mmCIF file of C-alpha atoms in Angstrom:
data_model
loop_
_atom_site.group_PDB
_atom_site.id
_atom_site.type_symbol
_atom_site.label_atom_id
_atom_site.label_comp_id
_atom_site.label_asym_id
_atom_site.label_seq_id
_atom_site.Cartn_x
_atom_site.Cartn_y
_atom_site.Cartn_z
ATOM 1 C CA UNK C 1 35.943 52.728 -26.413
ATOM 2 C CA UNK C 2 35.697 56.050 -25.407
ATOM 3 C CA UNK C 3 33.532 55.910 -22.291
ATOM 4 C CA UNK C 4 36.132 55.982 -19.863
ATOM 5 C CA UNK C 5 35.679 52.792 -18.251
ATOM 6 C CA UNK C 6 38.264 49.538 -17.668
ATOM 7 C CA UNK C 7 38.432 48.526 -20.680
ATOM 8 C CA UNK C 8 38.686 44.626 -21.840
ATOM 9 C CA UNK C 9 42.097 42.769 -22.405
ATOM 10 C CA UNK C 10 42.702 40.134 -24.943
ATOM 11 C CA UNK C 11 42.868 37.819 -21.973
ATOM 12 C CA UNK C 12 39.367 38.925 -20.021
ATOM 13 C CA UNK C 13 38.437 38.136 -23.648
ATOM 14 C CA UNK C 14 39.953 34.747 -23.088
ATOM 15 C CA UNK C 15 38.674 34.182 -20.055
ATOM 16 C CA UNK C 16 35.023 34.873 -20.722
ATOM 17 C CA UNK C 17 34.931 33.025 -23.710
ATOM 18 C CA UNK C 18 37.019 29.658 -21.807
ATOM 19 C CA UNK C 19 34.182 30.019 -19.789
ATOM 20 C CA UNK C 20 31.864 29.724 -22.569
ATOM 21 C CA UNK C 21 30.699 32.875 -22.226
ATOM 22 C CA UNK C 22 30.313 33.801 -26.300
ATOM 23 C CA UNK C 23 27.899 36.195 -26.771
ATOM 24 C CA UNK C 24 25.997 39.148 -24.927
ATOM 25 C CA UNK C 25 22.873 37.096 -23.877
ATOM 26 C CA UNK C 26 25.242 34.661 -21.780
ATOM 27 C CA UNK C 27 27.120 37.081 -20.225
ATOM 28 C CA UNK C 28 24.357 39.043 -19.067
ATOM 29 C CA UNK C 29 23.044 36.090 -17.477
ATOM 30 C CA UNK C 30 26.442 35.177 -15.677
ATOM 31 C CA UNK C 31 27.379 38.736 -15.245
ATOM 32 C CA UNK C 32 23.898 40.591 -14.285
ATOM 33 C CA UNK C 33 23.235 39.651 -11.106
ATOM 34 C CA UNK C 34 25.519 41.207 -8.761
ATOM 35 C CA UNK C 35 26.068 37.914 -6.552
ATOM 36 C CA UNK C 36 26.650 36.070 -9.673
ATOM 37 C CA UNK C 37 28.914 38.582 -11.013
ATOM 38 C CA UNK C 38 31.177 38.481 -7.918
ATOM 39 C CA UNK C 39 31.206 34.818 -7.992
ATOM 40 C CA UNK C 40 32.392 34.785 -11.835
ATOM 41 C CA UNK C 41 34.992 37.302 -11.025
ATOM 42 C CA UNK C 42 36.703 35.353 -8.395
ATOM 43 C CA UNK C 43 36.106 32.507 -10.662
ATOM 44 C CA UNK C 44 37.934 33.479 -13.585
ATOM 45 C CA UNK C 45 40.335 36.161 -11.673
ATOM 46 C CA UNK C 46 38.734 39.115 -13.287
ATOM 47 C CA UNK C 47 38.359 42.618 -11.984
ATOM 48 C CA UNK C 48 34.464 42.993 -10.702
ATOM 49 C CA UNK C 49 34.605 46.375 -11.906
ATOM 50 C CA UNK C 50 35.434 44.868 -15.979
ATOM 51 C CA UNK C 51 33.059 42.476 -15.624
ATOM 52 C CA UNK C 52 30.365 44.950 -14.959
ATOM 53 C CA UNK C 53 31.483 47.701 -17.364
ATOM 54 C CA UNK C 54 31.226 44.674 -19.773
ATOM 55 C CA UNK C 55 27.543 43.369 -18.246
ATOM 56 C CA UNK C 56 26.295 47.239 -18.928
ATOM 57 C CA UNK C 57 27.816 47.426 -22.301
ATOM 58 C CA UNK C 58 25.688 44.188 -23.237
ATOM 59 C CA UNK C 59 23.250 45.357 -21.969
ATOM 60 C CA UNK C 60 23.127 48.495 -23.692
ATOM 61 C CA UNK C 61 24.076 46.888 -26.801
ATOM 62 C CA UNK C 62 20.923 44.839 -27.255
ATOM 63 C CA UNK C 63 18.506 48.317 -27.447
ATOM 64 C CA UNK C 64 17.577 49.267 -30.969
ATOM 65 C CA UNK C 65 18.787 52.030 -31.616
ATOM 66 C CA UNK C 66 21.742 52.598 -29.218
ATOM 67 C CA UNK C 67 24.150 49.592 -29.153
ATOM 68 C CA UNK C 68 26.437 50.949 -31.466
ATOM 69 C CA UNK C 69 26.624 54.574 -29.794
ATOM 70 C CA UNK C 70 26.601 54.455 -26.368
ATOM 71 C CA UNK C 71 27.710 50.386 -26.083
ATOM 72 C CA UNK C 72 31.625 51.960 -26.692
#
């Protein structure tokens, strides 16, 4: 993606979905809260900073009309 943020590794990939983490809708719940994203960080030994370029992207990703444009 183009927008200039960490982008995601094969093994965050890994890592998220190890932790059952498959799909937008669960991450955002793990991953939106910023508590709960700093606990799932340490947890799985990812950078807070991917995690929550990753949270936004889902996040983005779900609006009609946008996930495909501004999501990368």
């Amino acid at each position: 993606g183009g927008g200039g943020g960490p982008e995601m590794s094969t093994t965050v990939s890994e890592k998220l979905l190890g932790a059952g983490l498959k799909d937008s809708d669960k991450l955002l719940a793990a991953a939106g809260p910023a508590q709960a994203r700093k606990e799932l960080a340490t947890q799985l030994n990812i950078d807070e900073r991917v995690l929550l370029a990753l949270a936004n992207r889902a996040d983005l990703a779900r609006l009609r009309g946008v996930g495909r444009v501004f999501s990368d």
